[in-house]
Amino acid sequence: MRFTPQHSQPKRRSTRSVKVAKKPKKTIKKKNPKLITKKPKVVKKTKPLLKQSVSKSVATETVPECPPLGLESLKVKDTQLRASSYKRRGLGPHRGRLNIQSGIEDGDIYDGAWCAQYRDKKQWLEVDALRLTRFTGVILQGRASIWSWDLVYTFKVQFSNDTLVWKPCMNGTEEAEFEGNQYPEIPVLALFNTSTVSRYIRINPQTWYQNGTDGSICLRAEVLGCTLPDPNNLYAWQTKPTESRDKLDFRHHNYKEMRKLMKSVNEACPDITRIYSIGKSYTGLKLYVMEISDNPGKHELGEPEFRYVAGMHGNEVVGREILLNLMEYMCKEYKRGDQRIVRLITETRIHLLPSMNPDGYERAFEKGSELSAWALGRYTYEGIDMNSNFADLNSVMWNAMELETDRSKLINHYFPIPEEYISEEAFVASETRAVINWMQNIPFVLSANLHGGELVVTYPYDMTRDWAPRKHTPTSDESFFRWLATVYASTNQVMSNPYRRPCHNKDFIRYNNIINGADWHTVPGSMNDFSYLHTNCFEVTVELSCDKFPHASELPIEWENNRESLLVYMEQVHRGIKGVVRDKDTEAGIADAIIKVDDIDHHIRSVADGDYWRLLNPGEYKVTVTAQGYFSSSRTCQVMYDYFPTICDFRLTKMPIQRIKEILAKGGKLPKDLQLLLRQLRLRKLRVSSTKAMNQRRTSADDKRAKKV
């Protein structure tokens, strides 16, 4: 997800000359890792403890008995939350959700916590589980705000079945009092000594940050609980499913487990899969890619290349897990004979990079799904946010447009990378460099960058031209990018729900869940913009879920929400026109031919074998192809609504001077027509040089006469 600095945690930066020892490999023994837990100390009323319950990372995750109810993931609806009081609508109980993010301005309807109107020990936040639930713990955070510092130091918990009679959470014969927060953004887990079955639970703050007379009772929370079977439910088949019909490996995979799963898929489908690495992270973890194709390891003439990238921010894990699920799914369905999957694999070369930032993921994984907070694991080991770590080619383009008066000399594609960015001294992540090399080596046509923390699809440009905080900044392919974004958003089961609740502080539903990246907020050096300006590839960013690191129990639903979107988006690589640019005489493919579409100020180029792909919406287009040493060629291409692209091949005639150069370079004999042409060219050159010499002599003579006079 895009990120505002007010919610960041301190970054770790290091120079490239500093050697960093590799972290020891951790062995995860639990099959379903969920949370890191450290049982909070129970304190007496008279001496509240102010220490953090969870402050140290541990090697493995401890699995609590029950998963989160879903305050953070929005499974718990706003109507299930009540409070004793609240300051205003923007600080109501519906905002008391773990990791919820506030807007820039305090005082709007999107504030960063539930805050009580009064400052006394009678305030509470109540959660209605809707049915009997075995509650086992609570996770607390302070208020998310760049203007206010509000948090709860200690709290009590009560339970009820009817909201009239409340039973306190006990520690032996005394009412238990739990530790809260020391820092607003760091979650603290409190496990109950004894689980309690009830329908309602209340969090009752006891001490909080006073800040003189300005301190407020504010908190964000998640509740852990196991829902019990409902004996009165006579229509169980009508309840919303919590599992997927696809039998896939739904759990969080650390680096070692990810490699193991990818290897198992490769062994199950060796004829259509290949695993390769594009480089290493700062700590030496390989960036593995799964290729899925009917001829893995080879670019086939006319077959487009597609990629999905996930895990740019290591703590945004939904993309990582659904790409691993996608590998499994495509392998199984191909073997089963699903014609849609068979067609995708035989006609497309697919590349899946599930973890672009494995170092960041390992840090978040060690903490666990609910305790990794909002920013832990976002950055690389060096403290770099790769979301803005690519070369800023937008500024290069716009500066050239301002300085160059002759528009014909401007380029609109394949912008070179600035020298200062390529240098070893440049603060560029090793992971970013690896991905750039990958982009340059494979002629990708379409891509999507999978993030988390919101529900929206963004498209280029991501950077505003005048450095404004936000402003709609379209590309020349605005209409097609909007189509791509709409394809994913409209087929995603959560995004397409018109009654869904906004995740954090922006309501994307009124934009149909798509937005121009720069119109959200400006991001210089994004991968989307770099891909569009430096290569032939079109790329969008997909924010997959409100919860960056959901509990493992929610992964089946995340897969169901995104399965159709992942497939239909891949199919868009076959929309538009494609063809091969060849030499008319030799039929050899021409590389680096420029393909221009009238009225669209963005060109693409043919690749090594002369094949090209131009993504376009349905319509009629005049297409012109030019190549060095050849006469240009134009034709009209009609793009239909079919699944298949329109074939538009071009055969270019070589310029005579180019033919002469090639024959002479090989030591061959020129044919008569070329001999005559060469003689004419030499005579023309001789006449030009003679005329030039004569003019020089005349000028010299005139100068001498002038001096004498």
mmCIF file of N, CA and C in Angstrom, residues 9 32-38 54 61-76 96-101 136-142 181 183-191 220-225 252 315-318 361 363-376 504 545-555 558:
data_model
loop_
_atom_site.group_PDB
_atom_site.id
_atom_site.type_symbol
_atom_site.label_atom_id
_atom_site.label_comp_id
_atom_site.label_asym_id
_atom_site.label_seq_id
_atom_site.Cartn_x
_atom_site.Cartn_y
_atom_site.Cartn_z
ATOM 1 N N GLN A 9 7.512 3.450 11.043
ATOM 2 C CA GLN A 9 8.397 3.133 12.127
ATOM 3 C C GLN A 9 9.807 3.415 11.665
ATOM 4 N N ASN A 32 0.247 -24.017 11.030
ATOM 5 C CA ASN A 32 -0.530 -22.820 10.735
ATOM 6 C C ASN A 32 -0.051 -21.667 11.584
ATOM 7 N N PRO A 33 1.070 -21.013 11.215
ATOM 8 C CA PRO A 33 1.565 -19.906 12.034
ATOM 9 C C PRO A 33 0.585 -18.761 12.029
ATOM 10 N N LYS A 34 0.369 -18.154 13.209
ATOM 11 C CA LYS A 34 -0.601 -17.067 13.285
ATOM 12 C C LYS A 34 -0.032 -15.871 14.015
ATOM 13 N N LEU A 35 0.235 -16.008 15.280
ATOM 14 C CA LEU A 35 0.643 -14.857 16.069
ATOM 15 C C LEU A 35 1.862 -15.188 16.901
ATOM 16 N N ILE A 36 2.664 -14.192 17.195
ATOM 17 C CA ILE A 36 3.661 -14.315 18.244
ATOM 18 C C ILE A 36 2.974 -13.914 19.534
ATOM 19 N N THR A 37 3.078 -14.697 20.509
ATOM 20 C CA THR A 37 2.413 -14.342 21.758
ATOM 21 C C THR A 37 3.395 -14.386 22.900
ATOM 22 N N LYS A 38 3.275 -13.423 23.736
ATOM 23 C CA LYS A 38 4.009 -13.429 24.999
ATOM 24 C C LYS A 38 2.999 -13.033 26.055
ATOM 25 N N VAL A 54 4.642 -7.219 24.489
ATOM 26 C CA VAL A 54 5.426 -7.875 23.449
ATOM 27 C C VAL A 54 6.412 -6.868 22.917
ATOM 28 N N GLU A 61 6.655 -18.678 15.587
ATOM 29 C CA GLU A 61 5.367 -18.139 15.977
ATOM 30 C C GLU A 61 4.684 -19.095 16.952
ATOM 31 N N THR A 62 4.051 -18.539 17.975
ATOM 32 C CA THR A 62 3.248 -19.331 18.894
ATOM 33 C C THR A 62 1.798 -19.198 18.483
ATOM 34 N N VAL A 63 1.119 -20.297 18.376
ATOM 35 C CA VAL A 63 -0.244 -20.281 17.863
ATOM 36 C C VAL A 63 -1.229 -20.192 19.005
ATOM 37 N N PRO A 64 -1.968 -19.104 19.132
ATOM 38 C CA PRO A 64 -2.994 -19.043 20.167
ATOM 39 C C PRO A 64 -4.145 -19.963 19.812
ATOM 40 N N GLU A 65 -4.987 -20.188 20.766
ATOM 41 C CA GLU A 65 -6.059 -21.148 20.545
ATOM 42 C C GLU A 65 -7.076 -20.670 19.523
ATOM 43 N N CYS A 66 -7.316 -19.370 19.470
ATOM 44 C CA CYS A 66 -8.386 -18.860 18.621
ATOM 45 C C CYS A 66 -7.888 -17.745 17.709
ATOM 46 N N PRO A 67 -8.478 -17.613 16.520
ATOM 47 C CA PRO A 67 -8.082 -16.561 15.586
ATOM 48 C C PRO A 67 -8.751 -15.231 15.921
ATOM 49 N N PRO A 68 -8.371 -14.162 15.232
ATOM 50 C CA PRO A 68 -9.044 -12.867 15.427
ATOM 51 C C PRO A 68 -10.495 -12.925 14.949
ATOM 52 N N LEU A 69 -11.350 -12.162 15.622
ATOM 53 C CA LEU A 69 -12.746 -12.070 15.170
ATOM 54 C C LEU A 69 -12.845 -11.345 13.835
ATOM 55 N N GLY A 70 -11.963 -10.374 13.604
ATOM 56 C CA GLY A 70 -11.968 -9.678 12.322
ATOM 57 C C GLY A 70 -12.272 -8.201 12.404
ATOM 58 N N LEU A 71 -11.862 -7.522 13.488
ATOM 59 C CA LEU A 71 -12.005 -6.064 13.512
ATOM 60 C C LEU A 71 -11.121 -5.434 12.436
ATOM 61 N N GLU A 72 -9.893 -5.924 12.322
ATOM 62 C CA GLU A 72 -8.965 -5.361 11.340
ATOM 63 C C GLU A 72 -9.378 -5.708 9.916
ATOM 64 N N SER A 73 -9.799 -6.930 9.684
ATOM 65 C CA SER A 73 -10.151 -7.366 8.328
ATOM 66 C C SER A 73 -11.564 -6.974 7.920
ATOM 67 N N LEU A 74 -12.314 -6.324 8.813
ATOM 68 C CA LEU A 74 -13.681 -5.844 8.572
ATOM 69 C C LEU A 74 -14.715 -6.973 8.539
ATOM 70 N N LYS A 75 -14.341 -8.165 8.971
ATOM 71 C CA LYS A 75 -15.355 -9.207 9.136
ATOM 72 C C LYS A 75 -16.356 -8.795 10.205
ATOM 73 N N VAL A 76 -15.866 -8.102 11.228
ATOM 74 C CA VAL A 76 -16.750 -7.518 12.239
ATOM 75 C C VAL A 76 -17.296 -6.206 11.687
ATOM 76 N N GLY A 96 -12.311 1.972 16.076
ATOM 77 C CA GLY A 96 -11.454 1.311 17.052
ATOM 78 C C GLY A 96 -10.945 -0.031 16.575
ATOM 79 N N ARG A 97 -10.469 -0.101 15.347
ATOM 80 C CA ARG A 97 -10.008 -1.348 14.734
ATOM 81 C C ARG A 97 -8.488 -1.374 14.653
ATOM 82 N N LEU A 98 -7.909 -2.526 14.919
ATOM 83 C CA LEU A 98 -6.459 -2.678 14.872
ATOM 84 C C LEU A 98 -5.910 -2.208 13.527
ATOM 85 N N ASN A 99 -4.865 -1.397 13.588
ATOM 86 C CA ASN A 99 -4.124 -0.914 12.405
ATOM 87 C C ASN A 99 -4.919 0.019 11.500
ATOM 88 N N ILE A 100 -6.089 0.490 11.908
ATOM 89 C CA ILE A 100 -6.811 1.435 11.065
ATOM 90 C C ILE A 100 -5.997 2.721 10.968
ATOM 91 N N GLN A 101 -5.978 3.327 9.786
ATOM 92 C CA GLN A 101 -5.145 4.502 9.534
ATOM 93 C C GLN A 101 -6.006 5.756 9.415
ATOM 94 N N THR A 136 -10.341 -15.549 24.008
ATOM 95 C CA THR A 136 -9.048 -15.967 24.577
ATOM 96 C C THR A 136 -8.056 -14.822 24.744
ATOM 97 N N GLY A 137 -8.307 -13.669 24.128
ATOM 98 C CA GLY A 137 -7.332 -12.592 24.264
ATOM 99 C C GLY A 137 -7.747 -11.335 23.539
ATOM 100 N N VAL A 138 -6.950 -10.280 23.738
ATOM 101 C CA VAL A 138 -7.187 -8.971 23.122
ATOM 102 C C VAL A 138 -5.844 -8.406 22.673
ATOM 103 N N ILE A 139 -5.847 -7.705 21.523
ATOM 104 C CA ILE A 139 -4.657 -6.993 21.039
ATOM 105 C C ILE A 139 -5.002 -5.512 21.010
ATOM 106 N N LEU A 140 -4.101 -4.678 21.551
ATOM 107 C CA LEU A 140 -4.373 -3.239 21.671
ATOM 108 C C LEU A 140 -3.304 -2.408 20.965
ATOM 109 N N GLN A 141 -3.750 -1.287 20.428
ATOM 110 C CA GLN A 141 -2.889 -0.258 19.847
ATOM 111 C C GLN A 141 -3.373 1.099 20.321
ATOM 112 N N GLY A 142 -2.491 2.111 20.221
ATOM 113 C CA GLY A 142 -2.907 3.477 20.492
ATOM 114 C C GLY A 142 -3.491 4.127 19.249
ATOM 115 N N ASN A 181 -0.402 -0.202 25.955
ATOM 116 C CA ASN A 181 0.653 0.230 25.040
ATOM 117 C C ASN A 181 1.602 1.241 25.659
ATOM 118 N N TYR A 183 3.752 2.588 23.021
ATOM 119 C CA TYR A 183 3.859 3.337 21.769
ATOM 120 C C TYR A 183 2.587 3.096 20.961
ATOM 121 N N PRO A 184 2.050 4.120 20.335
ATOM 122 C CA PRO A 184 0.746 3.976 19.673
ATOM 123 C C PRO A 184 0.712 2.933 18.563
ATOM 124 N N GLU A 185 1.817 2.764 17.817
ATOM 125 C CA GLU A 185 1.783 1.901 16.643
ATOM 126 C C GLU A 185 2.155 0.452 16.921
ATOM 127 N N ILE A 186 2.734 0.153 18.073
ATOM 128 C CA ILE A 186 3.182 -1.212 18.350
ATOM 129 C C ILE A 186 2.069 -1.988 19.043
ATOM 130 N N PRO A 187 1.532 -3.038 18.412
ATOM 131 C CA PRO A 187 0.449 -3.809 19.041
ATOM 132 C C PRO A 187 0.960 -4.595 20.242
ATOM 133 N N VAL A 188 0.093 -4.749 21.227
ATOM 134 C CA VAL A 188 0.414 -5.524 22.427
ATOM 135 C C VAL A 188 -0.681 -6.568 22.618
ATOM 136 N N LEU A 189 -0.248 -7.804 22.796
ATOM 137 C CA LEU A 189 -1.176 -8.919 22.955
ATOM 138 C C LEU A 189 -1.370 -9.255 24.426
ATOM 139 N N ALA A 190 -2.621 -9.401 24.858
ATOM 140 C CA ALA A 190 -2.948 -9.837 26.223
ATOM 141 C C ALA A 190 -3.799 -11.098 26.118
ATOM 142 N N LEU A 191 -3.250 -12.221 26.576
ATOM 143 C CA LEU A 191 -3.991 -13.477 26.589
ATOM 144 C C LEU A 191 -4.630 -13.672 27.960
ATOM 145 N N ARG A 220 -7.145 1.260 19.533
ATOM 146 C CA ARG A 220 -7.534 0.396 18.419
ATOM 147 C C ARG A 220 -7.359 -1.037 18.905
ATOM 148 N N ALA A 221 -8.225 -1.932 18.494
ATOM 149 C CA ALA A 221 -8.211 -3.262 19.103
ATOM 150 C C ALA A 221 -8.538 -4.362 18.106
ATOM 151 N N GLU A 222 -8.116 -5.567 18.478
ATOM 152 C CA GLU A 222 -8.547 -6.821 17.846
ATOM 153 C C GLU A 222 -8.864 -7.794 18.967
ATOM 154 N N VAL A 223 -9.865 -8.633 18.757
ATOM 155 C CA VAL A 223 -10.290 -9.606 19.768
ATOM 156 C C VAL A 223 -10.069 -11.002 19.220
ATOM 157 N N LEU A 224 -9.489 -11.878 20.050
ATOM 158 C CA LEU A 224 -9.272 -13.273 19.669
ATOM 159 C C LEU A 224 -10.390 -14.123 20.238
ATOM 160 N N GLY A 225 -10.992 -14.953 19.384
ATOM 161 C CA GLY A 225 -12.089 -15.777 19.866
ATOM 162 C C GLY A 225 -12.486 -16.855 18.872
ATOM 163 N N HIS A 252 0.552 -19.249 5.868
ATOM 164 C CA HIS A 252 1.647 -18.324 5.610
ATOM 165 C C HIS A 252 2.943 -19.113 5.430
ATOM 166 N N ASN A 315 5.606 -6.795 4.411
ATOM 167 C CA ASN A 315 4.512 -7.059 5.346
ATOM 168 C C ASN A 315 3.146 -7.093 4.676
ATOM 169 N N GLU A 316 3.084 -6.902 3.370
ATOM 170 C CA GLU A 316 1.815 -6.980 2.634
ATOM 171 C C GLU A 316 1.776 -8.349 1.961
ATOM 172 N N VAL A 317 1.224 -9.325 2.665
ATOM 173 C CA VAL A 317 1.481 -10.729 2.352
ATOM 174 C C VAL A 317 0.394 -11.406 1.518
ATOM 175 N N VAL A 318 -0.742 -10.771 1.317
ATOM 176 C CA VAL A 318 -1.823 -11.430 0.581
ATOM 177 C C VAL A 318 -1.379 -11.751 -0.837
ATOM 178 N N TYR A 361 9.764 -9.556 4.526
ATOM 179 C CA TYR A 361 8.749 -10.538 4.913
ATOM 180 C C TYR A 361 9.190 -11.345 6.121
ATOM 181 N N ARG A 363 11.031 -10.509 8.582
ATOM 182 C CA ARG A 363 10.880 -9.708 9.797
ATOM 183 C C ARG A 363 9.416 -9.673 10.244
ATOM 184 N N ALA A 364 8.510 -9.461 9.293
ATOM 185 C CA ALA A 364 7.084 -9.415 9.639
ATOM 186 C C ALA A 364 6.586 -10.787 10.080
ATOM 187 N N PHE A 365 7.062 -11.841 9.415
ATOM 188 C CA PHE A 365 6.621 -13.198 9.729
ATOM 189 C C PHE A 365 7.017 -13.593 11.142
ATOM 190 N N GLU A 366 8.196 -13.157 11.581
ATOM 191 C CA GLU A 366 8.644 -13.480 12.930
ATOM 192 C C GLU A 366 7.698 -12.913 13.988
ATOM 193 N N LYS A 367 7.157 -11.730 13.731
ATOM 194 C CA LYS A 367 6.221 -11.120 14.678
ATOM 195 C C LYS A 367 4.849 -11.782 14.621
ATOM 196 N N GLY A 368 4.398 -12.129 13.433
ATOM 197 C CA GLY A 368 3.094 -12.761 13.305
ATOM 198 C C GLY A 368 2.072 -11.845 12.674
ATOM 199 N N SER A 369 0.946 -12.424 12.290
ATOM 200 C CA SER A 369 -0.027 -11.712 11.474
ATOM 201 C C SER A 369 -0.630 -10.496 12.154
ATOM 202 N N GLU A 370 -0.912 -10.547 13.451
ATOM 203 C CA GLU A 370 -1.569 -9.423 14.101
ATOM 204 C C GLU A 370 -0.599 -8.490 14.818
ATOM 205 N N LEU A 371 0.643 -8.944 15.023
ATOM 206 C CA LEU A 371 1.573 -8.168 15.830
ATOM 207 C C LEU A 371 2.679 -7.495 15.023
ATOM 208 N N SER A 372 2.626 -7.593 13.707
ATOM 209 C CA SER A 372 3.665 -6.956 12.886
ATOM 210 C C SER A 372 3.377 -5.485 12.645
ATOM 211 N N ALA A 373 2.269 -4.992 13.172
ATOM 212 C CA ALA A 373 1.906 -3.568 13.083
ATOM 213 C C ALA A 373 1.705 -3.171 11.622
ATOM 214 N N TRP A 374 1.815 -1.862 11.352
ATOM 215 C CA TRP A 374 1.495 -1.345 10.022
ATOM 216 C C TRP A 374 2.717 -1.259 9.119
ATOM 217 N N ALA A 375 3.917 -1.135 9.707
ATOM 218 C CA ALA A 375 5.092 -0.858 8.884
ATOM 219 C C ALA A 375 6.228 -1.851 9.037
ATOM 220 N N LEU A 376 6.216 -2.725 10.017
ATOM 221 C CA LEU A 376 7.317 -3.657 10.209
ATOM 222 C C LEU A 376 7.413 -4.603 9.018
ATOM 223 N N HIS A 504 -9.825 2.535 5.292
ATOM 224 C CA HIS A 504 -9.124 3.397 6.239
ATOM 225 C C HIS A 504 -9.618 4.844 6.181
ATOM 226 N N SER A 545 -6.306 -6.015 -0.068
ATOM 227 C CA SER A 545 -7.117 -6.212 1.141
ATOM 228 C C SER A 545 -6.855 -5.101 2.138
ATOM 229 N N CYS A 546 -7.831 -4.844 2.995
ATOM 230 C CA CYS A 546 -7.669 -3.831 4.037
ATOM 231 C C CYS A 546 -6.593 -4.239 5.034
ATOM 232 N N ASP A 547 -6.503 -5.518 5.306
ATOM 233 C CA ASP A 547 -5.552 -6.069 6.269
ATOM 234 C C ASP A 547 -4.284 -6.471 5.518
ATOM 235 N N LYS A 548 -3.151 -5.860 5.885
ATOM 236 C CA LYS A 548 -1.901 -6.186 5.191
ATOM 237 C C LYS A 548 -1.451 -7.620 5.452
ATOM 238 N N PHE A 549 -1.601 -8.067 6.693
ATOM 239 C CA PHE A 549 -1.110 -9.388 7.084
ATOM 240 C C PHE A 549 -2.251 -10.132 7.764
ATOM 241 N N PRO A 550 -3.225 -10.627 7.007
ATOM 242 C CA PRO A 550 -4.389 -11.283 7.629
ATOM 243 C C PRO A 550 -4.002 -12.608 8.278
ATOM 244 N N HIS A 551 -4.854 -13.039 9.162
ATOM 245 C CA HIS A 551 -4.649 -14.320 9.837
ATOM 246 C C HIS A 551 -4.738 -15.450 8.811
ATOM 247 N N ALA A 552 -4.033 -16.549 9.071
ATOM 248 C CA ALA A 552 -4.011 -17.668 8.127
ATOM 249 C C ALA A 552 -5.408 -18.207 7.839
ATOM 250 N N SER A 553 -6.306 -18.107 8.804
ATOM 251 C CA SER A 553 -7.667 -18.611 8.607
ATOM 252 C C SER A 553 -8.437 -17.816 7.557
ATOM 253 N N GLU A 554 -7.972 -16.608 7.227
ATOM 254 C CA GLU A 554 -8.658 -15.771 6.244
ATOM 255 C C GLU A 554 -8.096 -15.929 4.830
ATOM 256 N N LEU A 555 -7.015 -16.686 4.667
ATOM 257 C CA LEU A 555 -6.390 -16.830 3.350
ATOM 258 C C LEU A 555 -7.289 -17.540 2.327
ATOM 259 N N GLU A 558 -9.468 -14.883 0.915
ATOM 260 C CA GLU A 558 -8.699 -13.962 0.070
ATOM 261 C C GLU A 558 -8.462 -14.572 -1.307
#
